[in-house]
Rosetta silent file (secondary structure, phi, psi, omega in degrees, C-alpha in Angstrom):
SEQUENCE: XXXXXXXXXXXXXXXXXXXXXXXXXXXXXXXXXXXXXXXXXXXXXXXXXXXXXXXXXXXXXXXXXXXXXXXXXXXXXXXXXXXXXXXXXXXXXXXXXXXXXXXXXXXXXXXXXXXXXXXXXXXXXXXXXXXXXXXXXXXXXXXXXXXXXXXXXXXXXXXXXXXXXXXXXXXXXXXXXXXXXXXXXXXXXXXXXXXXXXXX
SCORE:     score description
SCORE:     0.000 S_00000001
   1 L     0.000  153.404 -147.240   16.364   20.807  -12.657 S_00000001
   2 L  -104.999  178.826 -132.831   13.642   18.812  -14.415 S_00000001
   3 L  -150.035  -27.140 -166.693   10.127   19.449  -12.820 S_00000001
   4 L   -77.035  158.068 -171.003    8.528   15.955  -13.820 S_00000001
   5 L   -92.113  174.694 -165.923    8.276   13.854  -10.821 S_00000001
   6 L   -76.722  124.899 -179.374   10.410   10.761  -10.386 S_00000001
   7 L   -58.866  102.495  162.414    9.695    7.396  -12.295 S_00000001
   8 L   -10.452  144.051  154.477    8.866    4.568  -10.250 S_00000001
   9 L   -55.320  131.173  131.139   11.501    1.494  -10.367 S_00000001
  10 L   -29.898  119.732  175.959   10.236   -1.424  -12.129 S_00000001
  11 L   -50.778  119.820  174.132    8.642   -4.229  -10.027 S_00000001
  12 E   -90.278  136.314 -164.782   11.388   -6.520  -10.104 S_00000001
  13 E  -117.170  161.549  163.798   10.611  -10.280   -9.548 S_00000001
  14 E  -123.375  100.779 -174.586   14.046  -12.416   -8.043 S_00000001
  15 E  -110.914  103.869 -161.336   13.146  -16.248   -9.053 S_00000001
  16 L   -88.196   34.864  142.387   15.402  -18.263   -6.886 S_00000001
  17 L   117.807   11.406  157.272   14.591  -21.839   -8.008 S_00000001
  18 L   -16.129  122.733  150.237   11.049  -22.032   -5.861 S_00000001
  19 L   -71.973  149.580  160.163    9.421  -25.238   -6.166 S_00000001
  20 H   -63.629  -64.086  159.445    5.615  -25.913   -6.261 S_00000001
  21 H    -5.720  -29.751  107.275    6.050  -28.176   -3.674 S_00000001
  22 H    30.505  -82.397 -145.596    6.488  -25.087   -1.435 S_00000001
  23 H   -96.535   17.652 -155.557    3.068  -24.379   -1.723 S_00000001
  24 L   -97.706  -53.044  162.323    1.657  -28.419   -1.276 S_00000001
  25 L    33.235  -71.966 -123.483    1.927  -27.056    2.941 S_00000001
  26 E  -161.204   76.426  158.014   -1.848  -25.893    2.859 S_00000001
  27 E  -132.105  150.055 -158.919   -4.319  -26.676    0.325 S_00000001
  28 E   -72.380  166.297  125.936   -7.759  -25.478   -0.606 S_00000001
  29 E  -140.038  162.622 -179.674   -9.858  -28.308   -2.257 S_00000001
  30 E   -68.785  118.618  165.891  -13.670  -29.003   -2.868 S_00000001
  31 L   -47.525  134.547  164.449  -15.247  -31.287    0.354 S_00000001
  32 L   -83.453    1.891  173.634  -15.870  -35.163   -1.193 S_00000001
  33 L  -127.769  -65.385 -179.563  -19.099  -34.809    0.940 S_00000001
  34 L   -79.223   -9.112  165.833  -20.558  -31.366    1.005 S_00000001
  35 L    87.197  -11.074  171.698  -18.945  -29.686   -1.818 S_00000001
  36 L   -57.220  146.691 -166.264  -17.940  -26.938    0.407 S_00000001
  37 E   -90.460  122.462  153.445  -14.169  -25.725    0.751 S_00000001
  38 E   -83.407  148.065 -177.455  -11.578  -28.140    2.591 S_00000001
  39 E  -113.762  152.544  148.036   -8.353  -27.895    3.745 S_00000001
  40 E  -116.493  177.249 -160.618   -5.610  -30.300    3.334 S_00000001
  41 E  -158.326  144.438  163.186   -2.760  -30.636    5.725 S_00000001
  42 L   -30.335   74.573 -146.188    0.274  -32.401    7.177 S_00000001
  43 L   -46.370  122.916  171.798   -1.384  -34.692    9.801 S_00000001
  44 L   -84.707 -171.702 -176.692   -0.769  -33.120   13.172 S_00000001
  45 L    70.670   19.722  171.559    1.943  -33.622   15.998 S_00000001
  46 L   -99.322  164.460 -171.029    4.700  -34.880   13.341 S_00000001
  47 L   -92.521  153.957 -165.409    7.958  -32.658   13.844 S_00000001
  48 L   -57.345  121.367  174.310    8.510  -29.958   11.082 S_00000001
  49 L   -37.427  108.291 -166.557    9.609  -30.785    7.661 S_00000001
  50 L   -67.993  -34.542 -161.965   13.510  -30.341    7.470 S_00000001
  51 L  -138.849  157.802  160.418   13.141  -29.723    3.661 S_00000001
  52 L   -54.764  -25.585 -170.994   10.327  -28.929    1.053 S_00000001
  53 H   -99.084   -7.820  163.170   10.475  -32.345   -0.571 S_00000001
  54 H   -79.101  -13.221  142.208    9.557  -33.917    2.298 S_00000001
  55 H   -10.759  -58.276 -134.743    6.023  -32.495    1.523 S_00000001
  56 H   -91.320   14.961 -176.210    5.379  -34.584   -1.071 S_00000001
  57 L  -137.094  -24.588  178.969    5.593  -37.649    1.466 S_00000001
  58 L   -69.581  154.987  167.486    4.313  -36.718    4.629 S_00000001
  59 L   -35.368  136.932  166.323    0.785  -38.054    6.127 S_00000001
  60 E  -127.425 -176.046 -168.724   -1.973  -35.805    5.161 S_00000001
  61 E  -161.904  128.606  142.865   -5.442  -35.391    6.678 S_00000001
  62 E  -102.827  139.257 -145.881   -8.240  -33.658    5.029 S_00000001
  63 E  -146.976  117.032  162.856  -10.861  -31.609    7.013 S_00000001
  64 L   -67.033  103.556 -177.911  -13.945  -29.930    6.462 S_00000001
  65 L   -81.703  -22.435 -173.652  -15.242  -27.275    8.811 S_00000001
  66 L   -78.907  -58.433  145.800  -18.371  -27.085    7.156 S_00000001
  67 L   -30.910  -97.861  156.179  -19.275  -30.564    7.172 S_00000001
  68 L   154.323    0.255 -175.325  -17.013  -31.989    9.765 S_00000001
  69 L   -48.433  118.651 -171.190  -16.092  -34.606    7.261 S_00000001
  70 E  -126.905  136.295  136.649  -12.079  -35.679    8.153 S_00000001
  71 E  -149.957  152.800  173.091   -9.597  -38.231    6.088 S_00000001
  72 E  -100.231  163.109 -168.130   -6.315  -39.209    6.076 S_00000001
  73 E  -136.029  132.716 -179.394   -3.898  -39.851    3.500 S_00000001
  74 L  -141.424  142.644 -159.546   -0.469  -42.031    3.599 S_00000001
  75 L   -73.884  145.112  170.928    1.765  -42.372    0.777 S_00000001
  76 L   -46.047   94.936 -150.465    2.174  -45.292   -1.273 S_00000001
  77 E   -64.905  154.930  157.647    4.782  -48.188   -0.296 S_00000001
  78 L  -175.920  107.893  145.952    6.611  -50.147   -2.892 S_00000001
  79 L    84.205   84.599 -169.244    9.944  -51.963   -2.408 S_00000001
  80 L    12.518   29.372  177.236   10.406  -50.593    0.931 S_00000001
  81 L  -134.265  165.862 -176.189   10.321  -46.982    0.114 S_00000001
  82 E  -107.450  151.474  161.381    6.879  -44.590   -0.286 S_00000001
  83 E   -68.520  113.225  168.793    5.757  -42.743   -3.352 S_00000001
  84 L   -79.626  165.073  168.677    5.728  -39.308   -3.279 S_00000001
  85 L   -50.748  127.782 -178.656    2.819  -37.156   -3.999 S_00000001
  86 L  -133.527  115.484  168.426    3.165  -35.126   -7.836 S_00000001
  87 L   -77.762  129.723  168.659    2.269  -32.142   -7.424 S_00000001
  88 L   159.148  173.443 -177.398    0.694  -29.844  -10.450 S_00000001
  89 L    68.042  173.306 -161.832   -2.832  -29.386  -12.303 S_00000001
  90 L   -88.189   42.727  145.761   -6.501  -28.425  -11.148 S_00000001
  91 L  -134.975  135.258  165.939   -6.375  -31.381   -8.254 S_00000001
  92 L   -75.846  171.067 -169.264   -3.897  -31.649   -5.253 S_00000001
  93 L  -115.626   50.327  143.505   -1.936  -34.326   -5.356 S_00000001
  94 L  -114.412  -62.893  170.770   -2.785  -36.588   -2.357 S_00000001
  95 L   -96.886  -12.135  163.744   -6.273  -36.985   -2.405 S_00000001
  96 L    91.539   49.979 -155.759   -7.374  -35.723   -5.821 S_00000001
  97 L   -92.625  172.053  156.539   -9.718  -33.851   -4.744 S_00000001
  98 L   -76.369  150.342  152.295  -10.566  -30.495   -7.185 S_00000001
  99 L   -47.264  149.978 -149.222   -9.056  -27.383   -6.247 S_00000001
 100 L  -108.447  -48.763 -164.741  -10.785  -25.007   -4.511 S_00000001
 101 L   -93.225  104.196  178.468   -9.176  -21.748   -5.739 S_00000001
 102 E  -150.581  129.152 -179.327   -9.810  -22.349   -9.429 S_00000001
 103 E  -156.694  150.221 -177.250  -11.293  -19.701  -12.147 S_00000001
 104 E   -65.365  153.248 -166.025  -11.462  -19.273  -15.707 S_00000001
 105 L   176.957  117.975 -176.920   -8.995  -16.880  -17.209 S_00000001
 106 L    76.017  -17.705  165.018   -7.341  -16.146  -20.703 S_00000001
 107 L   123.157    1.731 -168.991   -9.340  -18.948  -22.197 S_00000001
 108 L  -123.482 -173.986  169.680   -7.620  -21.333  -19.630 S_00000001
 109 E  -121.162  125.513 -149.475   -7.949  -22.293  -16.137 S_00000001
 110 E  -125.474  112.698 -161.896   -6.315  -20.796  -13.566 S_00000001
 111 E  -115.822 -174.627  157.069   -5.433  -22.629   -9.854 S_00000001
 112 L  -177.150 -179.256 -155.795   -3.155  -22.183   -7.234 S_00000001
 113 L  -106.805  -31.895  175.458   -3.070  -24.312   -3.761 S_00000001
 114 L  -175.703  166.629  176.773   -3.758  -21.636   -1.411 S_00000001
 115 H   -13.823  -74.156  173.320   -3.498  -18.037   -0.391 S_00000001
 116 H   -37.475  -41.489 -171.085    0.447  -18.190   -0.414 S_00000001
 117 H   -71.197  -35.967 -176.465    0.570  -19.789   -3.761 S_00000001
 118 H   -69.043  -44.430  175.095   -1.666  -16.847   -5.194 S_00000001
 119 H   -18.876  -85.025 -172.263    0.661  -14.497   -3.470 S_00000001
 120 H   -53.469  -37.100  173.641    3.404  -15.491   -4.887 S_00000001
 121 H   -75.338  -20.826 -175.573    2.110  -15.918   -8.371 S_00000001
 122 H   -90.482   -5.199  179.721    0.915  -12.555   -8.338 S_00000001
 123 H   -80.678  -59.719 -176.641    4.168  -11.194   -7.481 S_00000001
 124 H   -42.300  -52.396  162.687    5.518  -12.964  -10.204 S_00000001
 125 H   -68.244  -40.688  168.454    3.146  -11.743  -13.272 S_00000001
 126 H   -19.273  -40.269 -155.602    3.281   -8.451  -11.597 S_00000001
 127 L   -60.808  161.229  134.488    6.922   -7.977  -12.205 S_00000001
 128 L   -75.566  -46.957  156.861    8.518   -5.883  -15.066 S_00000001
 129 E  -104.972  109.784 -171.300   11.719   -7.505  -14.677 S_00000001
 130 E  -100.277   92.103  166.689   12.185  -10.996  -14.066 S_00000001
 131 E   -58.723  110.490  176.007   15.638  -12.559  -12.585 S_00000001
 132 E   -88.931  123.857 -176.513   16.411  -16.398  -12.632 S_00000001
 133 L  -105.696   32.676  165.457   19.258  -16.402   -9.606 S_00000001
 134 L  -157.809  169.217  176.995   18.599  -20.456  -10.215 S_00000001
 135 L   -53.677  107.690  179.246   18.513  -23.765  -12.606 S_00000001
 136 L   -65.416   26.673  178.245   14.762  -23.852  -14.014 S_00000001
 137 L   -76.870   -9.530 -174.588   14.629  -27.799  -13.750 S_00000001
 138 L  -139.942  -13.557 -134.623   12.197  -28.087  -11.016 S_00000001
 139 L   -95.923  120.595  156.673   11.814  -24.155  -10.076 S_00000001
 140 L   -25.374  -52.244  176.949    8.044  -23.345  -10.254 S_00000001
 141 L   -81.158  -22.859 -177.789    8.011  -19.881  -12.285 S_00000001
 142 L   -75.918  -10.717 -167.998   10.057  -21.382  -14.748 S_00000001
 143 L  -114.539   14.948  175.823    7.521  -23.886  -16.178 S_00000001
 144 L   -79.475  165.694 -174.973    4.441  -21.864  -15.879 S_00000001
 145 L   -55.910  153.330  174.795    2.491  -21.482  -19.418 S_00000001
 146 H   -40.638  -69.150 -147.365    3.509  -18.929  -21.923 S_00000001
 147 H  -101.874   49.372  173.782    0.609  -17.447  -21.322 S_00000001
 148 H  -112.828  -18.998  170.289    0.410  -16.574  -17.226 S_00000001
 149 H   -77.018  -36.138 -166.682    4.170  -15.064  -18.649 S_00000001
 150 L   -38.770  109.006  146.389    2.889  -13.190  -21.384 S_00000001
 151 H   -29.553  -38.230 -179.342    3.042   -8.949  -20.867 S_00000001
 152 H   -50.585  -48.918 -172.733    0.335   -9.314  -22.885 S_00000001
 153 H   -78.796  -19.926 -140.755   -1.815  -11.391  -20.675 S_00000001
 154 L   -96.170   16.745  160.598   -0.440   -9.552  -17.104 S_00000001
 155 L  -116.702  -27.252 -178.270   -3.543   -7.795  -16.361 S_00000001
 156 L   -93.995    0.373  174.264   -6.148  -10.232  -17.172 S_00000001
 157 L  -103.457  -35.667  168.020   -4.117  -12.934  -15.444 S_00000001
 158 H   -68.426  -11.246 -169.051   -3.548  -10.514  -11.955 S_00000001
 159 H   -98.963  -28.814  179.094   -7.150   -9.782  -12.169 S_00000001
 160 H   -76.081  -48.824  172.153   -7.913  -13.541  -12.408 S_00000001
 161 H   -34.425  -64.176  175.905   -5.363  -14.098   -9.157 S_00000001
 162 H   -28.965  -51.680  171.955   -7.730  -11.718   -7.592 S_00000001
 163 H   -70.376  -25.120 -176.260  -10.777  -13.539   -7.885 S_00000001
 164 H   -56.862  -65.469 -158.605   -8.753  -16.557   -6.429 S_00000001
 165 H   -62.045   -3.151  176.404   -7.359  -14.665   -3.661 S_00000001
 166 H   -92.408  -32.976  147.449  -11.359  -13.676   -3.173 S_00000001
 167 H   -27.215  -36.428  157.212  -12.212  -17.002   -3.283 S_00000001
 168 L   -46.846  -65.604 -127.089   -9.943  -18.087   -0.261 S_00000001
 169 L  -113.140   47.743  155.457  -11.983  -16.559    2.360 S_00000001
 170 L  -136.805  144.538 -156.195  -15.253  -18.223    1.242 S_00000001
 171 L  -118.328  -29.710 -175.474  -16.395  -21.692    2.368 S_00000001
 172 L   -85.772  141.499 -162.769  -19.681  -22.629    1.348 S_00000001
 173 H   -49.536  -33.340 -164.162  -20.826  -25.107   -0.945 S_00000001
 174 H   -75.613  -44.164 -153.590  -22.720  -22.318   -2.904 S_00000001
 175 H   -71.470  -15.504 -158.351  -19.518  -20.047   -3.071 S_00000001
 176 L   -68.906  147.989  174.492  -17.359  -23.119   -4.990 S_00000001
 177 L   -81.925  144.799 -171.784  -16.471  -21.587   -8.492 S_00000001
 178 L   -60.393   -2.908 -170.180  -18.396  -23.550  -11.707 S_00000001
 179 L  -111.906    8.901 -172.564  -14.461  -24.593  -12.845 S_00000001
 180 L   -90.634  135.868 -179.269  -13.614  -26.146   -9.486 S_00000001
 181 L   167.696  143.991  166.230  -14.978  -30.038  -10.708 S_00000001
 182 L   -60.301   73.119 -142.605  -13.204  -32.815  -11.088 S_00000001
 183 L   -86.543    2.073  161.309  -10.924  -32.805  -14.723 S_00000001
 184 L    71.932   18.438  177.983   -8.515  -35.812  -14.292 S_00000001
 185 L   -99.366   34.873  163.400   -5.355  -33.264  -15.341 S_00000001
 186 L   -65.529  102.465  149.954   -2.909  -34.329  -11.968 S_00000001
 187 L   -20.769  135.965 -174.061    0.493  -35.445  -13.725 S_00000001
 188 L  -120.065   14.547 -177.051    0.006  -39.734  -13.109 S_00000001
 189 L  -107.551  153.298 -156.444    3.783  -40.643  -13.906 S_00000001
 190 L   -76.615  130.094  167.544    5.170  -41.762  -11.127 S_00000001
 191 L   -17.375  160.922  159.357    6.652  -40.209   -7.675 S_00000001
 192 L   -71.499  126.973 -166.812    9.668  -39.468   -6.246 S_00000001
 193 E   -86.271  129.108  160.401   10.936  -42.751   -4.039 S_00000001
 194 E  -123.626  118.603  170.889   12.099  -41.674   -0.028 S_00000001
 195 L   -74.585   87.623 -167.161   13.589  -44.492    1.920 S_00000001
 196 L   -18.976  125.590  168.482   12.574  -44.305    5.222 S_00000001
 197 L  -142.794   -7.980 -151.259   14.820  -43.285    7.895 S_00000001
 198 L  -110.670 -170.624  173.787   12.492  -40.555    9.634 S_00000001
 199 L   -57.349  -10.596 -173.965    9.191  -40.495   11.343 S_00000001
 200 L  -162.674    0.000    0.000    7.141  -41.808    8.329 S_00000001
């Protein structure tokens, strides 16, 4: 019997067709008045999103604790149906605000929308072995950059997650990271059309 102790498994990642959209739920962004970390959010007392793509359309209401600074956001009409929201890049994609959880890394910049979203990404670089159980046309992990995939990269990109995920739990204008600013890279080609039948 061999004496060496037993080899770990390989962190295994399972990438079942996640969307970013997912992660739109709850996001961090930089206050438009104090500079200070904001959240935005589904406007409350609407009933619960049957599906993730209804995200990208619901009201949204940004809200400052530090400040007290509050707006809302309602999606664009146009030949009786609203514009969704396109989600991706160093702004959310309702109010444009910058991102809040944003830090340099790899020579690049590195965001995510909130705690969950870091989560998740960090599971993902983590991995040894990566499974697609789904079509990569919309699915989040499939379209991130070579190089947040790279083995090469999978320590200086989990270590960069880190600082995000340190970043969450601080609020103050002083605490905003120097790469959270506004950079104009939010995909602009145009939403997804939903014809109203619901609450909004």
């Amino acid at each position: 019997m061999s004496s060496e102790p037993a080899r770990p498994d390989p962190v295994r990642h399972r990438d079942h067709g996640t969307w970013l959209v997912r992660f739109t739920g709850r996001v961090l962004v930089v206050c438009p008045r104090c500079g200070g970390r904001a959240v935005v959010v589904p406007v409350p007392g609407m009933a619960a999103s049957k599906y993730f793509s209804d995200l990208l359309f619901r009201p949204r209401r940004l809200a400052c604790a530090g400040c007290g600074a509050v707006t809302d956001w309602t999606a664009e009409e146009r030949g009786g149906g609203l514009v969704g929201a396109v989600p991706g890049g160093t702004e959310d994609p309702f109010f444009r605000r910058p991102l809040w959880l944003q830090t340099r890394c790899a020579g690049r910049i590195l965001w995510a929308y909130d705690e969950e979203h870091v989560d998740a990404l960090a599971a993902y670089v983590g991995a040894r072995l990566r499974e697609r159980r789904a079509s990569p046309t919309r699915a989040m992990f499939a379209r991130l950059p070579a190089w947040m995939k790279s083995a090469g990269r999978r320590d200086e990109v989990l270590a960069g997650l880190a600082t995000l995920r340190g970043l969450a739990v601080l609020s103050a204008p002083a605490d905003r990271s120097d790469t959270a600013h506004e950079r104009g890279d939010r995909p602009r080609h145009n939403g997804s059309l939903y014809f109203r039948g619901g609450p909004y």
